[in-house]
Amino acid sequence: MPDARATAHQTARDTVAARMPELSRWTRDIWEFGETAWREYKSAAYYVDLLRREGFTVEEGSAGMPTAFCATWENGDGPTIGGYAEYDGIPGNCQAAEPRKMPRPGLGPHAGGHTDPHSALGMGALGGFLATKAAMQAHDIPGRLKFFGEPAEKVRGSKPIHAAAGYYDDLDAALSFHPFYMAPLCNTVRWDTHCGVGYGVIYEFTCEEPETWMAGGDASPIPASNAAARAPGATDAMVQMYQSAKALREHIMAPGQSWSMNETILSHGQATADNIPAQIAEIMYFIRISEVSEAEHIIRGLDHFAEAAARLCHCSWRRRWVAKSRPGLPNHALAAATYANLETVGAPRWGAEARSFARAIQTELGLEAMEDPFLPMISELMPPKEAEAALRDILPPSQRHFTSDDYTEYCWHAPTVRLYIGRPALSAPEGYTYPAWAMNAMGGHGPCIDPMMETAAQVLALTALDCLTNPALLEEAQAEFKARTGGGIGGTDWLAPLCDYTPPLDARWPEYITTARGEDWVIPTRA
């Protein structure tokens, strides 16, 4: 006779398989919303309604974030297992689920869209938790499930805020999943080298007193005289900041480290081409780096650039925080258990309809359609230690962390695993790089994205059940967590939340609006 663990596992796997039509439909709904950071109104409401219908108690707007939530379901006293959905997309990635480059109906290409895609990340995780719940009910397994809605992941928005507000403190284990996005992290789990620090910051420049620039005794009595030289304004300051940070980048970080600093302009102008200077401009920087001390060093450099740009252009400036996320923390016990479940489930496989869609993309791009158009690695397992070794080959020995994702916030509050499952990615002729729209389109096409989601849901459910039914596993994982943090939350080696700011909700984040012209895509002004 099968043992209790195997029976519960089978119930969970059967549940995922039975609910795949629903999960596929839900995923496509979120994908079609294509909402971006801090503006995921429809997506968050969709999850809240769905979770309540599934029997969860849901707190909307958790930690003061309107598009976040915290959902719980209990089946008696037992461990608390945490997981989450993400559902934000990226501006400028509006792609239809078609094998050709085109925006979704009624929108332009610069609207939001899903790239990773978070639509399938969130529903894959939810599918795993719903399957865990079904097995807990069927086999009277005690415990508590805590499922979060985490908005604005693309700017590392919500998890530092949830963590600082104490939402993760009662977790006994946390499960983090992401679709494959970077070799060798495909169908594997992170081992030692977890994601690093993510700092997001907005520099805002304002030109409040243009009339005082170069003012003299012969100044015009009309502040905006068309015959006078116009004062430099906020756009000038922002451009100076942009150029300074680009030109002096090598001076604000020691060479040898693998890190990145990207910028985006959130707003500029608020003026016409008349003699009125731009009143306000915002530029956001996002820093991905290994250590907190390195991120702080870069921020000091950016502060110097902002001060110089403001002085030069007759503006004032201020810095606003978007994110301060901590680096990750390994947990080998939970990682090993999760990978064992991935071996049981197996890597995802793609059927004839998915391959046909992929071949259509290749033909559209003028390539010869391949018999098997997908990268082999998306259907192959990668043992964690082998993935770790391959990752270390490209990093300096002194660098402890690589890339950035704010799942790392969970790592400091409970044993946490980071799971990667292969998503559809195309094989390429030598020297060829596919355009981004090709992967984005497959993310919205059910036969292409569903195998990844189904595999992730099964692995997450099996791992959650192991944490609930195997006290030895949970004890080992928690002992390792305490050893790495010097005693757990508040321990001697524990890194407290860095979040000392409120959610940046009123920044000029792009969003959808409805006007007399229909649905549009804008960067709105602040109230």
mmCIF file of C-alpha atoms in Angstrom, residues 347-487:
data_model
loop_
_atom_site.group_PDB
_atom_site.id
_atom_site.type_symbol
_atom_site.label_atom_id
_atom_site.label_comp_id
_atom_site.label_asym_id
_atom_site.label_seq_id
_atom_site.Cartn_x
_atom_site.Cartn_y
_atom_site.Cartn_z
ATOM 1 C CA ALA A 347 10.889 18.775 -16.446
ATOM 2 C CA PRO A 348 8.072 20.252 -18.544
ATOM 3 C CA ARG A 349 7.382 18.943 -22.041
ATOM 4 C CA TRP A 350 5.825 20.799 -24.962
ATOM 5 C CA GLY A 351 3.244 19.343 -27.327
ATOM 6 C CA ALA A 352 2.508 19.642 -31.022
ATOM 7 C CA GLU A 353 0.421 22.828 -30.719
ATOM 8 C CA ALA A 354 3.192 24.649 -28.849
ATOM 9 C CA ARG A 355 5.804 23.522 -31.365
ATOM 10 C CA SER A 356 3.592 24.675 -34.235
ATOM 11 C CA PHE A 357 3.237 28.127 -32.646
ATOM 12 C CA ALA A 358 7.017 28.314 -32.141
ATOM 13 C CA ARG A 359 7.681 27.332 -35.756
ATOM 14 C CA ALA A 360 5.277 30.044 -36.891
ATOM 15 C CA ILE A 361 7.397 32.587 -35.008
ATOM 16 C CA GLN A 362 10.542 31.308 -36.706
ATOM 17 C CA THR A 363 8.897 31.539 -40.131
ATOM 18 C CA GLU A 364 7.628 35.046 -39.366
ATOM 19 C CA LEU A 365 11.213 36.087 -38.610
ATOM 20 C CA GLY A 366 12.508 34.689 -41.881
ATOM 21 C CA LEU A 367 14.169 31.671 -40.268
ATOM 22 C CA GLU A 368 13.897 28.073 -41.298
ATOM 23 C CA ALA A 369 11.315 26.404 -39.057
ATOM 24 C CA MET A 370 12.932 23.703 -36.932
ATOM 25 C CA GLU A 371 11.508 20.257 -36.286
ATOM 26 C CA ASP A 372 12.034 20.895 -32.574
ATOM 27 C CA PRO A 373 12.050 24.682 -32.212
ATOM 28 C CA PHE A 374 12.639 24.787 -28.451
ATOM 29 C CA LEU A 375 15.905 24.986 -26.528
ATOM 30 C CA PRO A 376 16.769 21.528 -25.151
ATOM 31 C CA MET A 377 17.512 22.907 -21.683
ATOM 32 C CA ILE A 378 13.884 23.859 -20.986
ATOM 33 C CA SER A 379 13.010 20.157 -20.839
ATOM 34 C CA GLU A 380 16.117 19.005 -18.966
ATOM 35 C CA LEU A 381 16.823 18.900 -15.238
ATOM 36 C CA MET A 382 19.882 20.712 -13.876
ATOM 37 C CA PRO A 383 21.124 19.414 -10.488
ATOM 38 C CA PRO A 384 21.545 22.348 -8.095
ATOM 39 C CA LYS A 385 25.249 21.837 -7.430
ATOM 40 C CA GLU A 386 25.956 21.691 -11.154
ATOM 41 C CA ALA A 387 23.995 24.919 -11.671
ATOM 42 C CA GLU A 388 25.918 26.479 -8.805
ATOM 43 C CA ALA A 389 29.258 25.479 -10.311
ATOM 44 C CA ALA A 390 28.286 26.907 -13.704
ATOM 45 C CA LEU A 391 27.155 30.138 -12.078
ATOM 46 C CA ARG A 392 30.379 30.502 -10.120
ATOM 47 C CA ASP A 393 32.413 30.120 -13.327
ATOM 48 C CA ILE A 394 31.223 33.537 -14.507
ATOM 49 C CA LEU A 395 31.582 35.371 -11.166
ATOM 50 C CA PRO A 396 34.559 36.736 -9.240
ATOM 51 C CA PRO A 397 35.383 34.488 -6.247
ATOM 52 C CA SER A 398 34.653 37.347 -3.832
ATOM 53 C CA GLN A 399 31.142 38.001 -5.138
ATOM 54 C CA ARG A 400 28.552 36.284 -2.943
ATOM 55 C CA HIS A 401 25.338 37.148 -4.793
ATOM 56 C CA PHE A 402 24.259 37.590 -8.404
ATOM 57 C CA THR A 403 21.361 39.397 -10.081
ATOM 58 C CA SER A 404 18.437 40.748 -8.103
ATOM 59 C CA ASP A 405 14.934 39.665 -7.166
ATOM 60 C CA ASP A 406 13.142 40.566 -3.980
ATOM 61 C CA TYR A 407 12.123 36.997 -3.045
ATOM 62 C CA THR A 408 15.259 37.422 -0.947
ATOM 63 C CA GLU A 409 13.176 39.260 1.658
ATOM 64 C CA TYR A 410 11.509 35.969 2.610
ATOM 65 C CA CYS A 411 14.937 34.390 3.197
ATOM 66 C CA TRP A 412 15.521 36.454 6.350
ATOM 67 C CA HIS A 413 12.234 35.454 7.998
ATOM 68 C CA ALA A 414 11.934 31.733 7.225
ATOM 69 C CA PRO A 415 13.732 28.917 5.403
ATOM 70 C CA THR A 416 13.186 29.743 1.721
ATOM 71 C CA VAL A 417 13.699 27.861 -1.536
ATOM 72 C CA ARG A 418 14.079 29.459 -4.967
ATOM 73 C CA LEU A 419 12.711 27.200 -7.719
ATOM 74 C CA TYR A 420 13.159 27.728 -11.482
ATOM 75 C CA ILE A 421 11.096 25.909 -14.102
ATOM 76 C CA GLY A 422 11.778 25.960 -17.843
ATOM 77 C CA ARG A 423 9.577 28.264 -19.916
ATOM 78 C CA PRO A 424 9.289 28.170 -23.712
ATOM 79 C CA ALA A 425 12.478 29.505 -25.287
ATOM 80 C CA LEU A 426 13.459 29.048 -28.921
ATOM 81 C CA SER A 427 16.565 27.461 -30.364
ATOM 82 C CA ALA A 428 18.432 29.912 -32.566
ATOM 83 C CA PRO A 429 20.724 29.615 -35.553
ATOM 84 C CA GLU A 430 24.320 30.427 -34.682
ATOM 85 C CA GLY A 431 24.767 34.140 -34.030
ATOM 86 C CA TYR A 432 21.037 34.926 -34.054
ATOM 87 C CA THR A 433 19.159 36.589 -31.190
ATOM 88 C CA TYR A 434 15.369 36.515 -31.090
ATOM 89 C CA PRO A 435 13.482 39.780 -30.510
ATOM 90 C CA ALA A 436 11.767 40.132 -27.144
ATOM 91 C CA TRP A 437 8.277 39.927 -28.614
ATOM 92 C CA ALA A 438 8.780 36.261 -29.510
ATOM 93 C CA MET A 439 9.092 35.124 -25.896
ATOM 94 C CA ASN A 440 6.415 37.555 -24.777
ATOM 95 C CA ALA A 441 3.951 36.114 -27.300
ATOM 96 C CA MET A 442 4.560 32.554 -26.077
ATOM 97 C CA GLY A 443 3.846 33.719 -22.523
ATOM 98 C CA GLY A 444 0.258 34.446 -23.513
ATOM 99 C CA HIS A 445 -0.303 31.308 -25.581
ATOM 100 C CA GLY A 446 -1.715 28.507 -23.414
ATOM 101 C CA PRO A 447 -0.091 25.496 -25.106
ATOM 102 C CA CYS A 448 3.289 27.252 -24.823
ATOM 103 C CA ILE A 449 3.135 28.500 -21.226
ATOM 104 C CA ASP A 450 0.917 25.907 -19.515
ATOM 105 C CA PRO A 451 3.503 23.068 -19.287
ATOM 106 C CA MET A 452 5.812 25.301 -17.257
ATOM 107 C CA MET A 453 2.982 26.391 -14.985
ATOM 108 C CA GLU A 454 1.715 22.840 -14.421
ATOM 109 C CA THR A 455 5.179 21.572 -13.505
ATOM 110 C CA ALA A 456 5.759 24.445 -11.079
ATOM 111 C CA ALA A 457 2.375 23.951 -9.390
ATOM 112 C CA GLN A 458 3.038 20.257 -8.823
ATOM 113 C CA VAL A 459 6.539 20.771 -7.428
ATOM 114 C CA LEU A 460 5.387 23.561 -5.103
ATOM 115 C CA ALA A 461 2.475 21.475 -3.832
ATOM 116 C CA LEU A 462 4.678 18.453 -3.117
ATOM 117 C CA THR A 463 7.221 20.596 -1.285
ATOM 118 C CA ALA A 464 4.554 22.347 0.779
ATOM 119 C CA LEU A 465 3.104 18.963 1.762
ATOM 120 C CA ASP A 466 6.565 17.724 2.743
ATOM 121 C CA CYS A 467 6.973 20.728 5.026
ATOM 122 C CA LEU A 468 3.556 20.060 6.574
ATOM 123 C CA THR A 469 3.947 16.298 7.056
ATOM 124 C CA ASN A 470 7.662 15.746 7.610
ATOM 125 C CA PRO A 471 8.741 17.312 10.911
ATOM 126 C CA ALA A 472 12.337 16.205 10.341
ATOM 127 C CA LEU A 473 12.586 18.218 7.116
ATOM 128 C CA LEU A 474 11.161 21.339 8.687
ATOM 129 C CA GLU A 475 13.390 20.975 11.752
ATOM 130 C CA GLU A 476 16.464 20.606 9.528
ATOM 131 C CA ALA A 477 15.500 23.613 7.410
ATOM 132 C CA GLN A 478 14.795 25.772 10.453
ATOM 133 C CA ALA A 479 18.002 24.694 12.181
ATOM 134 C CA GLU A 480 19.942 25.761 9.081
ATOM 135 C CA PHE A 481 18.038 29.055 8.974
ATOM 136 C CA LYS A 482 18.931 29.737 12.608
ATOM 137 C CA ALA A 483 22.571 28.811 12.027
ATOM 138 C CA ARG A 484 22.848 31.217 9.099
ATOM 139 C CA THR A 485 21.122 34.083 10.928
ATOM 140 C CA GLY A 486 22.726 33.592 14.323
ATOM 141 C CA GLY A 487 19.542 32.426 15.992
#
